[in-house]
Short mmCIF file of C-alpha atoms and ligand atoms in Angstrom, two decimals:
data_model
loop_
_atom_site.label_atom_id
_atom_site.label_comp_id
_atom_site.label_asym_id
_atom_site.label_seq_id
_atom_site.Cartn_x
_atom_site.Cartn_y
_atom_site.Cartn_z
CA MET J 1 -36.54 -46.22 -65.75
CA SER J 2 -34.07 -44.21 -68.53
CA THR J 3 -29.83 -45.05 -68.32
CA HIS J 4 -29.78 -41.71 -68.64
CA ASP J 5 -28.60 -38.32 -66.02
CA PHE J 6 -31.80 -36.13 -67.05
CA ASP J 7 -34.54 -37.04 -68.43
CA LEU J 8 -35.04 -33.98 -69.78
CA PHE J 9 -31.50 -31.25 -69.64
CA VAL J 10 -33.15 -27.91 -70.23
CA ILE J 11 -29.74 -24.76 -71.18
CA GLY J 12 -30.74 -21.57 -70.25
CA GLY J 13 -32.12 -20.43 -67.12
CA GLY J 14 -34.48 -17.33 -68.79
CA SER J 15 -38.86 -17.20 -69.19
CA GLY J 16 -39.11 -20.79 -71.01
CA GLY J 17 -36.15 -23.33 -68.99
CA VAL J 18 -37.09 -21.91 -65.87
CA ARG J 19 -40.57 -22.66 -66.53
CA ALA J 20 -40.11 -26.24 -68.47
CA ALA J 21 -37.02 -27.59 -65.59
CA ARG J 22 -39.91 -25.98 -63.41
CA MET J 23 -43.14 -28.08 -64.62
CA ALA J 24 -41.34 -31.30 -65.03
CA ALA J 25 -39.54 -31.97 -62.60
CA GLN J 26 -42.52 -31.51 -60.21
CA ARG J 27 -45.03 -33.81 -62.99
CA GLY J 28 -41.32 -36.01 -61.43
CA ALA J 29 -38.79 -35.75 -64.45
CA ARG J 30 -35.24 -35.69 -62.87
CA VAL J 31 -34.10 -32.28 -64.36
CA ALA J 32 -31.32 -29.99 -64.77
CA LEU J 33 -30.96 -26.49 -65.77
CA ALA J 34 -27.34 -25.31 -66.95
CA GLU J 35 -27.11 -21.61 -66.63
CA THR J 36 -23.48 -19.05 -67.64
CA LEU J 37 -25.40 -16.39 -64.92
CA GLY J 38 -25.92 -19.33 -62.35
CA THR J 39 -28.81 -19.14 -59.04
CA ASP J 40 -26.97 -14.94 -59.61
CA GLY J 41 -28.34 -14.61 -63.41
CA LEU J 42 -31.18 -16.56 -63.49
CA GLY J 43 -35.00 -14.82 -64.81
CA GLY J 44 -32.92 -14.74 -68.76
CA THR J 45 -33.63 -11.66 -70.61
CA CYS J 46 -36.56 -10.42 -69.09
CA VAL J 47 -35.18 -10.46 -65.63
CA ASN J 48 -32.37 -8.93 -65.60
CA VAL J 49 -32.13 -6.87 -68.85
CA GLY J 50 -35.61 -6.79 -70.33
CA CYS J 51 -39.34 -6.89 -68.72
CA ILE J 52 -38.71 -6.22 -65.77
CA PRO J 53 -36.18 -3.53 -64.91
CA LYS J 54 -37.45 -1.22 -67.88
CA LYS J 55 -40.96 -1.52 -66.73
CA LEU J 56 -39.52 -0.55 -63.13
CA TYR J 57 -38.21 2.75 -65.05
CA SER J 58 -40.98 3.07 -67.35
CA TYR J 59 -43.17 3.94 -63.41
CA ALA J 60 -40.11 5.97 -62.29
CA ALA J 61 -40.42 7.97 -66.13
CA HIS J 62 -44.65 8.69 -65.56
CA TYR J 63 -43.73 9.85 -61.52
CA ALA J 64 -42.19 13.34 -63.28
CA ASP J 65 -45.71 13.36 -65.91
CA ALA J 66 -47.55 12.55 -62.16
CA ALA J 67 -45.18 15.73 -60.45
CA HIS J 68 -45.59 17.83 -63.39
CA GLU J 69 -49.93 17.83 -64.13
CA SER J 70 -50.69 17.67 -60.04
CA HIS J 71 -50.54 21.72 -60.02
CA GLY J 72 -54.22 20.87 -61.95
CA PHE J 73 -55.43 18.42 -58.73
CA GLY J 74 -54.02 21.73 -56.43
CA TRP J 75 -50.34 19.60 -56.01
CA GLU J 76 -48.26 22.77 -55.24
CA GLY J 77 -44.43 23.34 -54.81
CA PRO J 78 -41.88 21.97 -57.07
CA ALA J 79 -40.62 19.66 -58.96
CA PRO J 80 -38.54 16.48 -57.43
CA THR J 81 -35.36 16.28 -58.99
CA LEU J 82 -34.18 12.23 -60.36
CA ASN J 83 -31.88 10.88 -58.14
CA TRP J 84 -30.46 8.44 -60.73
CA GLY J 85 -28.51 6.37 -58.49
CA THR J 86 -31.45 5.43 -56.09
CA LEU J 87 -32.85 4.37 -59.38
CA LYS J 88 -30.65 1.52 -59.73
CA ALA J 89 -29.31 0.43 -56.65
CA ASN J 90 -33.59 -0.20 -55.69
CA ARG J 91 -34.03 -1.77 -59.00
CA ALA J 92 -30.39 -4.12 -58.76
CA THR J 93 -32.03 -5.40 -55.43
CA GLU J 94 -35.29 -5.91 -56.69
CA ILE J 95 -33.98 -7.72 -59.59
CA SER J 96 -31.95 -9.94 -56.90
CA ARG J 97 -34.61 -10.54 -55.71
CA LEU J 98 -36.12 -12.47 -58.16
CA ASN J 99 -33.55 -13.95 -59.39
CA THR J 100 -33.39 -15.76 -56.07
CA VAL J 101 -37.65 -17.03 -56.26
CA TYR J 102 -36.07 -18.31 -59.10
CA GLY J 103 -33.41 -20.12 -58.00
CA ASN J 104 -36.16 -20.97 -53.78
CA LEU J 105 -38.92 -22.29 -57.15
CA LEU J 106 -36.38 -24.65 -58.80
CA ARG J 107 -34.44 -25.86 -55.97
CA GLY J 108 -37.48 -26.20 -54.30
CA SER J 109 -39.00 -28.21 -57.27
CA GLY J 110 -36.08 -30.99 -57.20
CA VAL J 111 -34.36 -28.88 -60.73
CA THR J 112 -30.48 -29.37 -60.18
CA VAL J 113 -28.80 -26.12 -61.10
CA LEU J 114 -25.76 -26.37 -63.03
CA ASN J 115 -23.33 -22.97 -63.44
CA GLY J 116 -21.89 -23.25 -66.70
CA PHE J 117 -21.56 -22.74 -70.13
CA ALA J 118 -23.49 -26.09 -72.17
CA ARG J 119 -23.12 -27.74 -75.01
CA ILE J 120 -24.46 -29.86 -77.08
CA ASP J 121 -22.13 -33.41 -77.77
CA GLY J 122 -24.11 -35.65 -79.64
CA GLU J 123 -28.40 -36.42 -79.20
CA HIS J 124 -27.98 -37.27 -75.81
CA ALA J 125 -24.49 -36.48 -74.81
CA LEU J 126 -24.13 -32.61 -72.62
CA THR J 127 -20.40 -30.74 -71.92
CA LEU J 128 -20.26 -28.39 -69.36
CA ALA J 129 -17.99 -25.93 -69.06
CA THR J 130 -17.59 -24.27 -65.62
CA LEU J 131 -14.51 -23.30 -62.92
CA ASN J 132 -12.24 -25.25 -60.95
CA ALA J 133 -13.31 -24.06 -57.37
CA ASP J 134 -9.57 -22.65 -57.89
CA GLY J 135 -10.60 -20.62 -60.87
CA SER J 136 -8.52 -22.53 -63.07
CA PRO J 137 -11.15 -24.03 -66.53
CA GLY J 138 -12.56 -27.52 -65.72
CA HIS J 139 -15.68 -29.85 -67.51
CA GLN J 140 -18.37 -31.90 -66.00
CA SER J 141 -19.86 -34.38 -68.87
CA TYR J 142 -23.83 -35.24 -68.49
CA THR J 143 -26.22 -37.24 -70.64
CA ALA J 144 -30.42 -36.43 -70.40
CA LYS J 145 -33.19 -37.82 -72.52
CA HIS J 146 -34.99 -34.84 -73.52
CA ILE J 147 -32.44 -31.61 -74.27
CA LEU J 148 -34.22 -27.94 -73.76
CA ILE J 149 -32.37 -25.27 -75.39
CA ALA J 150 -34.13 -22.38 -74.31
CA THR J 151 -31.26 -19.86 -74.60
CA GLY J 152 -32.50 -16.45 -76.19
CA GLY J 153 -31.02 -14.43 -77.74
CA THR J 154 -28.94 -11.44 -77.26
CA PRO J 155 -28.93 -7.72 -79.61
CA HIS J 156 -27.74 -7.30 -82.43
CA VAL J 157 -25.58 -4.05 -83.37
CA PRO J 158 -25.32 -3.12 -87.16
CA HIS J 159 -21.45 -3.24 -88.51
CA PHE J 160 -20.30 0.78 -88.84
CA VAL J 161 -17.05 2.66 -87.54
CA GLY J 162 -17.40 3.90 -84.10
CA ARG J 163 -19.73 0.52 -83.23
CA GLU J 164 -17.31 0.17 -79.95
CA HIS J 165 -19.25 3.59 -78.54
CA VAL J 166 -22.44 2.35 -78.18
CA ILE J 167 -23.64 0.84 -76.18
CA THR J 168 -27.60 -1.96 -75.97
CA SER J 169 -30.77 -2.73 -74.08
CA ASN J 170 -27.75 -4.57 -72.02
CA GLU J 171 -25.92 -2.05 -70.46
CA ILE J 172 -28.46 0.75 -70.49
CA PHE J 173 -29.63 0.05 -66.85
CA ASP J 174 -26.87 0.01 -65.06
CA LEU J 175 -25.33 3.93 -66.82
CA GLU J 176 -22.98 5.94 -65.12
CA PRO J 177 -22.78 9.28 -65.68
CA PHE J 178 -27.02 9.96 -66.49
CA PRO J 179 -27.23 10.68 -70.54
CA GLN J 180 -28.33 14.77 -70.01
CA ARG J 181 -28.32 13.27 -74.51
CA LEU J 182 -29.23 10.25 -74.94
CA VAL J 183 -30.07 9.43 -78.82
CA VAL J 184 -31.50 5.78 -79.90
CA VAL J 185 -30.95 4.24 -82.61
CA GLY J 186 -34.45 1.85 -84.12
CA GLY J 187 -38.23 1.65 -84.24
CA GLY J 188 -39.17 -1.13 -82.68
CA TYR J 189 -40.35 -1.97 -79.20
CA ILE J 190 -37.07 -1.57 -77.13
CA ALA J 191 -36.07 2.12 -78.91
CA SER J 192 -39.29 3.65 -78.46
CA GLU J 193 -39.62 2.21 -74.96
CA PHE J 194 -36.36 3.66 -73.77
CA ALA J 195 -36.69 6.71 -76.00
CA SER J 196 -40.11 7.51 -73.83
CA ILE J 197 -38.47 6.08 -70.63
CA PHE J 198 -35.44 8.22 -71.64
CA ASN J 199 -37.33 11.49 -72.06
CA GLY J 200 -39.72 11.10 -69.44
CA LEU J 201 -36.54 10.84 -66.67
CA GLY J 202 -35.15 13.84 -68.01
CA SER J 203 -32.92 13.28 -71.00
CA LYS J 204 -32.96 15.22 -73.85
CA VAL J 205 -33.69 12.14 -76.73
CA THR J 206 -33.18 11.96 -80.01
CA GLN J 207 -34.87 9.01 -81.91
CA LEU J 208 -32.90 7.79 -85.47
CA TYR J 209 -35.34 5.61 -87.10
CA ARG J 210 -34.55 4.31 -90.94
CA GLY J 211 -38.23 3.96 -91.92
CA GLU J 212 -40.95 5.69 -92.74
CA GLN J 213 -42.59 4.55 -89.70
CA ILE J 214 -41.29 3.12 -86.05
CA LEU J 215 -43.30 -0.06 -85.04
CA ARG J 216 -43.91 -1.97 -88.67
CA GLY J 217 -46.03 -4.62 -88.25
CA PHE J 218 -47.54 -2.31 -85.72
CA ASP J 219 -51.31 -0.58 -87.54
CA ASP J 220 -50.41 2.05 -89.72
CA GLU J 221 -53.30 4.09 -87.15
CA VAL J 222 -51.23 3.39 -84.36
CA ARG J 223 -47.96 3.49 -85.31
CA HIS J 224 -48.65 7.94 -86.21
CA PHE J 225 -50.21 7.96 -83.29
CA VAL J 226 -48.03 6.65 -81.30
CA ALA J 227 -45.00 8.53 -82.38
CA ALA J 228 -46.84 12.08 -82.43
CA GLU J 229 -47.72 11.56 -78.99
CA MET J 230 -43.68 10.83 -78.33
CA VAL J 231 -43.02 13.58 -80.12
CA LYS J 232 -45.45 15.45 -78.30
CA ALA J 233 -43.39 14.58 -74.68
CA GLY J 234 -40.63 15.52 -76.17
CA VAL J 235 -38.58 12.97 -78.35
CA ASP J 236 -36.77 14.34 -81.59
CA LEU J 237 -37.51 11.44 -83.69
CA ARG J 238 -35.97 11.85 -87.19
CA LEU J 239 -37.38 9.50 -89.71
CA GLY J 240 -35.63 7.39 -92.67
CA THR J 241 -32.23 8.52 -90.34
CA ASP J 242 -29.27 6.42 -91.27
CA VAL J 243 -26.16 6.80 -89.28
CA VAL J 244 -22.64 7.14 -91.01
CA ASP J 245 -20.37 7.05 -88.09
CA VAL J 246 -20.16 7.33 -83.63
CA ARG J 247 -17.26 9.63 -83.01
CA LYS J 248 -15.96 10.80 -79.38
CA THR J 249 -15.52 13.90 -79.30
CA ALA J 250 -14.14 15.74 -76.03
CA GLU J 251 -17.95 17.48 -76.32
CA GLY J 252 -18.93 12.72 -76.56
CA LEU J 253 -20.07 10.96 -79.07
CA ARG J 254 -20.86 12.72 -82.17
CA VAL J 255 -23.06 11.06 -84.94
CA GLU J 256 -23.09 12.20 -88.14
CA LEU J 257 -25.98 10.98 -89.85
CA GLU J 258 -26.78 10.47 -93.72
CA GLY J 259 -27.01 13.81 -95.33
CA GLY J 260 -24.35 15.63 -93.85
CA ASN J 261 -25.94 16.38 -89.78
CA THR J 262 -24.82 15.18 -86.50
CA VAL J 263 -25.91 14.54 -83.34
CA MET J 264 -23.89 15.39 -79.88
CA ALA J 265 -25.16 12.71 -77.19
CA ASP J 266 -23.51 11.60 -73.99
CA ALA J 267 -24.38 7.94 -75.17
CA VAL J 268 -26.56 6.02 -78.44
CA LEU J 269 -28.24 4.09 -77.17
CA TYR J 270 -28.35 0.38 -79.94
CA ALA J 271 -32.45 -0.98 -79.78
CA THR J 272 -31.65 -2.58 -84.41
CA GLY J 273 -33.39 -5.93 -83.77
CA ARG J 274 -32.42 -9.66 -81.38
CA VAL J 275 -30.42 -12.79 -82.86
CA PRO J 276 -30.65 -16.14 -81.01
CA ASN J 277 -27.43 -16.83 -78.94
CA VAL J 278 -26.51 -20.19 -80.31
CA LYS J 279 -23.21 -19.65 -80.36
CA GLY J 280 -20.29 -23.03 -79.34
CA LEU J 281 -23.81 -24.64 -78.40
CA GLY J 282 -22.86 -27.76 -81.08
CA LEU J 283 -25.44 -28.08 -82.77
CA GLU J 284 -23.62 -28.46 -85.93
CA THR J 285 -21.90 -31.60 -84.00
CA VAL J 286 -25.51 -32.80 -83.86
CA GLY J 287 -26.51 -31.38 -86.78
CA VAL J 288 -29.47 -29.39 -85.18
CA ALA J 289 -31.14 -27.88 -88.31
CA GLN J 290 -30.80 -23.57 -87.97
CA GLY J 291 -32.82 -20.88 -90.14
CA LYS J 292 -32.25 -16.80 -90.48
CA GLN J 293 -30.00 -15.63 -88.09
CA GLY J 294 -28.74 -19.18 -86.54
CA ALA J 295 -32.85 -19.36 -84.68
CA VAL J 296 -33.17 -23.31 -84.19
CA VAL J 297 -36.15 -25.02 -86.57
CA VAL J 298 -38.59 -26.78 -83.97
CA ASP J 299 -42.02 -28.42 -85.43
CA ALA J 300 -45.36 -27.68 -84.15
CA HIS J 301 -44.46 -29.44 -80.87
CA TYR J 302 -41.03 -27.01 -80.98
CA ARG J 303 -39.03 -30.40 -81.30
CA THR J 304 -35.85 -29.89 -83.72
CA ASN J 305 -34.81 -32.22 -86.47
CA VAL J 306 -32.66 -33.99 -84.19
CA PRO J 307 -35.02 -36.10 -82.17
CA SER J 308 -34.05 -35.46 -78.54
CA ILE J 309 -34.17 -31.97 -78.70
CA PHE J 310 -36.84 -29.40 -78.13
CA ALA J 311 -36.51 -25.08 -78.28
CA VAL J 312 -38.45 -23.17 -77.14
CA GLY J 313 -38.33 -18.33 -76.83
CA ASP J 314 -35.97 -16.80 -78.54
CA VAL J 315 -34.25 -18.80 -78.97
CA THR J 316 -36.05 -19.90 -81.88
CA ASN J 317 -36.02 -16.11 -83.52
CA ARG J 318 -40.61 -16.29 -83.58
CA LEU J 319 -42.67 -14.04 -81.29
CA GLN J 320 -40.35 -12.43 -78.90
CA LEU J 321 -41.40 -12.09 -75.97
CA THR J 322 -42.32 -13.86 -72.45
CA PRO J 323 -45.54 -14.93 -72.06
CA VAL J 324 -44.77 -17.00 -75.93
CA ALA J 325 -41.77 -18.89 -74.78
CA LEU J 326 -43.97 -19.80 -70.96
CA GLY J 327 -46.83 -20.88 -72.80
CA GLU J 328 -44.25 -22.87 -75.35
CA ALA J 329 -42.17 -24.30 -71.80
CA MET J 330 -45.92 -25.50 -70.64
CA VAL J 331 -46.98 -27.73 -73.81
CA VAL J 332 -43.50 -29.44 -74.05
CA VAL J 333 -43.88 -30.80 -71.06
CA ASP J 334 -47.09 -31.50 -71.06
CA GLN J 335 -46.40 -33.46 -73.33
CA LEU J 336 -42.88 -34.85 -72.22
CA PHE J 337 -43.67 -35.99 -69.06
CA GLY J 338 -47.61 -36.39 -68.91
CA PRO J 339 -50.69 -33.09 -68.23
CA ALA J 340 -50.80 -32.14 -64.77
CA ALA J 341 -53.14 -33.83 -62.40
CA GLY J 342 -56.65 -33.94 -64.14
CA LYS J 343 -55.85 -31.00 -66.81
CA PRO J 344 -55.85 -31.99 -70.28
CA PRO J 345 -52.47 -31.14 -71.91
CA ARG J 346 -51.93 -27.18 -72.98
CA SER J 347 -51.85 -26.36 -76.25
CA MET J 348 -50.16 -23.10 -77.54
CA SER J 349 -52.24 -20.75 -81.20
CA TYR J 350 -50.29 -17.66 -82.25
CA GLU J 351 -53.07 -16.40 -83.32
CA PHE J 352 -54.41 -13.58 -81.32
CA VAL J 353 -51.52 -12.94 -79.05
CA PRO J 354 -51.70 -9.71 -77.46
CA THR J 355 -48.72 -7.71 -76.28
CA ALA J 356 -48.17 -3.50 -75.16
CA ILE J 357 -45.28 -1.24 -75.70
CA PHE J 358 -44.58 0.72 -73.23
CA THR J 359 -43.81 3.90 -74.98
CA HIS J 360 -45.41 7.22 -73.33
CA PRO J 361 -48.66 6.66 -74.11
CA ASN J 362 -48.88 2.52 -74.40
CA VAL J 363 -49.82 0.74 -76.57
CA GLY J 364 -52.40 -1.36 -76.53
CA THR J 365 -52.72 -4.61 -79.20
CA VAL J 366 -54.07 -7.48 -80.36
CA GLY J 367 -55.53 -9.01 -83.30
CA HIS J 368 -54.76 -8.01 -86.59
CA SER J 369 -53.93 -4.49 -87.82
CA GLU J 370 -56.39 -2.24 -90.25
CA ALA J 371 -54.68 -3.18 -93.22
CA GLU J 372 -54.27 -7.20 -92.47
CA ALA J 373 -57.73 -7.61 -90.99
CA ARG J 374 -58.71 -6.35 -95.34
CA GLU J 375 -56.49 -8.03 -96.85
CA LYS J 376 -57.67 -11.27 -94.53
CA PHE J 377 -61.73 -11.08 -94.37
CA GLY J 378 -62.20 -8.66 -97.71
CA HIS J 379 -64.95 -6.45 -96.30
CA ILE J 380 -64.35 -5.49 -92.79
CA THR J 381 -65.16 -2.24 -90.39
CA VAL J 382 -63.57 0.18 -88.45
CA PHE J 383 -64.50 1.87 -85.22
CA ARG J 384 -62.52 4.58 -83.40
CA SER J 385 -62.93 6.78 -81.70
CA GLU J 386 -59.76 9.60 -80.44
CA PHE J 387 -60.12 11.65 -76.59
CA LYS J 388 -58.67 13.39 -74.34
CA ALA J 389 -58.78 11.53 -70.78
CA LEU J 390 -60.99 12.39 -68.34
CA LYS J 391 -57.42 13.07 -66.33
CA HIS J 392 -56.87 15.43 -68.43
CA THR J 393 -59.51 17.58 -68.03
CA LEU J 394 -57.68 19.50 -65.16
CA SER J 395 -53.70 18.24 -65.55
CA GLY J 396 -52.88 20.28 -68.10
CA SER J 397 -51.44 17.78 -69.95
CA SER J 398 -52.08 17.98 -74.10
CA GLU J 399 -52.30 13.91 -74.13
CA ARG J 400 -54.21 11.92 -76.35
CA THR J 401 -55.95 8.71 -76.39
CA LEU J 402 -56.87 6.14 -79.67
CA MET J 403 -58.63 3.30 -79.60
CA LYS J 404 -59.96 0.77 -82.41
CA LEU J 405 -61.24 -1.72 -82.99
CA ILE J 406 -61.93 -3.88 -86.34
CA VAL J 407 -64.29 -6.17 -87.38
CA ASP J 408 -64.40 -9.15 -90.05
CA THR J 409 -67.39 -7.34 -91.61
CA ALA J 410 -69.31 -10.98 -92.67
CA SER J 411 -69.01 -12.76 -89.65
CA ASP J 412 -68.92 -10.07 -86.96
CA ARG J 413 -66.83 -11.51 -85.40
CA VAL J 414 -64.31 -8.19 -83.69
CA VAL J 415 -59.96 -9.42 -84.96
CA GLY J 416 -58.43 -6.60 -83.69
CA LEU J 417 -58.00 -4.91 -81.11
CA HIS J 418 -55.51 -1.49 -80.83
CA MET J 419 -55.27 0.89 -78.24
CA VAL J 420 -52.80 4.36 -77.36
CA GLY J 421 -52.88 5.63 -74.53
CA THR J 422 -52.94 5.30 -70.69
CA GLU J 423 -52.20 1.62 -69.17
CA ALA J 424 -53.81 0.41 -72.66
CA GLY J 425 -51.63 -2.45 -72.03
CA GLU J 426 -54.24 -3.37 -68.49
CA ILE J 427 -57.15 -3.45 -70.76
CA VAL J 428 -56.02 -5.04 -73.48
CA GLN J 429 -55.54 -7.86 -71.56
CA GLY J 430 -59.13 -8.64 -71.59
CA PHE J 431 -60.67 -7.28 -73.77
CA ALA J 432 -57.98 -10.00 -75.26
CA VAL J 433 -59.45 -13.29 -73.86
CA ALA J 434 -63.00 -11.81 -75.29
CA MET J 435 -61.09 -12.33 -78.81
CA LYS J 436 -60.14 -15.53 -77.81
CA ALA J 437 -63.86 -16.95 -77.03
CA GLY J 438 -64.62 -15.51 -80.99
CA ALA J 439 -66.33 -12.34 -79.01
CA THR J 440 -68.67 -10.59 -81.93
CA LYS J 441 -69.20 -7.10 -82.56
CA ALA J 442 -72.72 -7.47 -81.31
CA VAL J 443 -71.35 -8.75 -77.71
CA PHE J 444 -68.84 -5.11 -77.04
CA ASP J 445 -72.59 -3.46 -78.03
CA SER J 446 -74.35 -5.80 -75.10
CA THR J 447 -71.64 -5.58 -72.91
CA ILE J 448 -71.88 -2.76 -70.32
CA GLY J 449 -69.17 0.19 -69.98
CA ILE J 450 -68.01 0.85 -66.90
CA HIS J 451 -67.98 4.83 -66.20
CA PRO J 452 -66.27 6.24 -66.13
CA THR J 453 -63.24 5.00 -68.03
CA ALA J 454 -61.24 5.03 -70.82
CA ALA J 455 -61.65 1.08 -71.41
CA GLU J 456 -65.36 1.71 -71.90
CA GLU J 457 -65.03 3.73 -74.49
CA PHE J 458 -63.92 -0.58 -76.98
CA VAL J 459 -67.84 -0.99 -76.12
CA THR J 460 -69.46 1.73 -76.48
CA MET J 461 -68.47 2.29 -80.06
CA ARG J 462 -71.70 2.77 -82.56
CA GLU J 463 -70.56 4.38 -85.20
CA PRO J 464 -68.40 2.87 -87.93
CA ALA J 465 -66.10 5.05 -89.61
CA ARG J 466 -65.12 3.72 -92.27
P1 NDP S 501 -37.71 -5.50 -83.87
O1 NDP S 501 -36.80 -6.24 -84.51
O2 NDP S 501 -38.81 -5.12 -83.21
O3 NDP S 501 -36.75 -3.51 -84.43
C1 NDP S 501 -35.95 -3.78 -84.82
C2 NDP S 501 -36.30 -2.09 -84.66
O4 NDP S 501 -34.33 -2.11 -85.24
C3 NDP S 501 -36.28 -2.50 -86.27
O5 NDP S 501 -36.82 -0.35 -86.14
C4 NDP S 501 -35.64 -1.83 -87.04
O6 NDP S 501 -35.87 -1.44 -88.63
C5 NDP S 501 -33.76 -1.49 -86.55
N1 NDP S 501 -33.18 -2.21 -87.37
C6 NDP S 501 -32.72 -3.13 -88.14
N2 NDP S 501 -32.02 -3.68 -88.31
C7 NDP S 501 -30.67 -2.54 -88.75
C8 NDP S 501 -29.95 -1.17 -88.54
N3 NDP S 501 -28.98 -2.28 -90.14
N4 NDP S 501 -29.47 -0.29 -88.97
C9 NDP S 501 -30.87 0.49 -88.67
N5 NDP S 501 -31.20 0.47 -87.99
C10 NDP S 501 -32.32 -1.58 -87.77
O7 NDP S 501 -36.90 -5.28 -82.62
P2 NDP S 501 -35.92 -5.30 -80.91
O8 NDP S 501 -34.33 -4.87 -80.43
O9 NDP S 501 -36.86 -4.08 -80.63
O10 NDP S 501 -36.49 -6.04 -79.72
C11 NDP S 501 -36.35 -7.28 -79.81
C12 NDP S 501 -37.63 -8.46 -79.85
O11 NDP S 501 -37.45 -8.69 -78.04
C13 NDP S 501 -39.01 -7.41 -80.23
O12 NDP S 501 -39.85 -7.51 -81.50
C14 NDP S 501 -40.28 -7.97 -78.73
O13 NDP S 501 -40.55 -9.01 -79.55
C15 NDP S 501 -39.27 -7.83 -78.25
N6 NDP S 501 -39.96 -7.20 -77.03
C16 NDP S 501 -41.86 -6.93 -76.51
C17 NDP S 501 -41.63 -6.08 -75.64
C18 NDP S 501 -42.44 -6.14 -74.97
O14 NDP S 501 -43.33 -7.07 -74.81
N7 NDP S 501 -43.16 -4.52 -73.82
C19 NDP S 501 -40.49 -5.08 -74.91
C20 NDP S 501 -38.86 -5.46 -75.95
C21 NDP S 501 -38.36 -6.05 -76.48
P3 NDP S 501 -37.68 -1.55 -89.49
O15 NDP S 501 -38.25 -1.31 -89.09
O16 NDP S 501 -36.29 -1.01 -91.29
O17 NDP S 501 -36.66 -3.21 -90.04
#
C-alpha cells in the first residue's frame, strides 16, 4: 500500500488526462485530477474550444450549401439566414453538457477532481493553488506515487504591432458580433478549417499564408486541390503573404501586408501554431527535461527523465490529435496499473495515424504523401481519381472530389490514401483499419464497392496515374 495521498496525480482535465484518470481509477488506483477550470471546464481544448465546437460550426456552415444546392433537387423558397446568437447558445449548451458528462464519468470512476492550478514541487510532491471560500488565494499540498502531466497546449501568436487586436481559436467561437469580414492568418489545420467554416457561415474570408501552399506536410496534390476548392467556394486565399501590422480604425481592423497592400476586417484570427502548456508547472524545480517550445520530453513509455513523472498529449508537442492523446493515456495506465481484465497491455503506434481536416470540402488522409512514399520506398505506383460527385450533377455545385492511393510497388502494399471531398474523414477511417492490417492493392481490387458512393472509387482504381 502506497504511503502517498494518491497513486496517480493527473494535471490537466483534457482528453489525455481525463482518459488516464478514469481508466486508472477503474483499475483500483487512487487518483486525483487537477484542472484550473474545475468540473465546469473538463474536456480540455477538444471539448471546449477545439474539435467539438469546430465540428458543430462546420455542420452549421454546410447548411448554407445545402440550402443553396437544394434548388436543383426541386426545393423552392428563400434561403434561410443564420442566427449567430442561436448557434453560439446551442453550442454552449452542448459543451456544458459534455463538461458535466466528463465530470460524472470521473466521479463515477472514483477520481477526486480538484479545482486549481497544480505545481510539481518534487518527484512525488505537488501544490495546488486554489481559492478559499472567501475568494482569497489558498493552497493544498499532495503527494503521489506517479504524476501525469497532461496540460495540453495553447495558441501561439507571434509578436507584431497590433497583436492585442487579434484573436485565436480560443475566442472565435464566442465572437460578438458575427464577423462580416474575417482575416485568417496561417495555413495549418486550424486556419484552413476556420477559413472554410466562416466562409460557409457567410463571412467574407481572407486567408493569409506565408508559404507557397497551405497545409505544409500533407500530400502536395491534396494541398493544391483543396486550396483550389476553397477558393472556388469563396475564400480569398493569398499565398506568400506576411502581415506587417494590425491597426484599429473607425472602419474596422486594418491589416497591412508586406508589399503595402491592406485588408480590412471585423476580426483577425491568428492560427499560427500551438505551444505546450508548461508555464508554472515547476518542471525546472524537479528537473524534467524539456524540448522545443518547452515541450515535455518523454521516452517510448511516456516517462520523463524523472521516473515518477509521465506526460501525454499536446504538452509533449508530437502529434497534436485527441485520439493520439487518448491512446497514449491508455498505454501509461496499462503500464502503471496493469491492463483491463482479460486484455493484453495496449501499445501505441504512430504509423498510419489517420487524420481529417474539416475544410470545405474535407481532407481525409492516412499514411504517406506521394513525396514521402517516393523517398521511403523508391518505387511507388500512384492511382488517382478526380470527379464530380453524383450529388453535384443536380446541386449546381462545381465542387470536385480527389482520391489518391499510393502503393509500394515492391510489396503491393497501400502506403498512402488521400481524399479531398465530402465526408472524407468518415470515409478514410475505415480504410485506415485496412492499411494498419497491411492491405495490398490486390486486396483493395478484390473488395466489392458500395454503389453509388464516392468511397467505392478507392476499390475501383485500376489504371495507375504514374
Ligand atoms: P499548424 O502547426 O498546423 O499550422 C500553423 C500554421 O501557422 C502554419 O501554416 C505555419 O506556417 C503558420 N505559422 C507559424 N508561425 C507563423 C508566423 N510567425 N507567422 C505566420 N504564419 C505562421 O498549427 P494549427 O494552429 O493550425 O494547429 C495546431 C495543431 O492542432 C495541428 O498541428 C493539429 O495537430 C491540431 N489540430 C487538428 C485538427 C484536426 O484533427 N482536424 C484541427 C485543428 C487542429 P508554415 O507552414 O510556414 O510553418
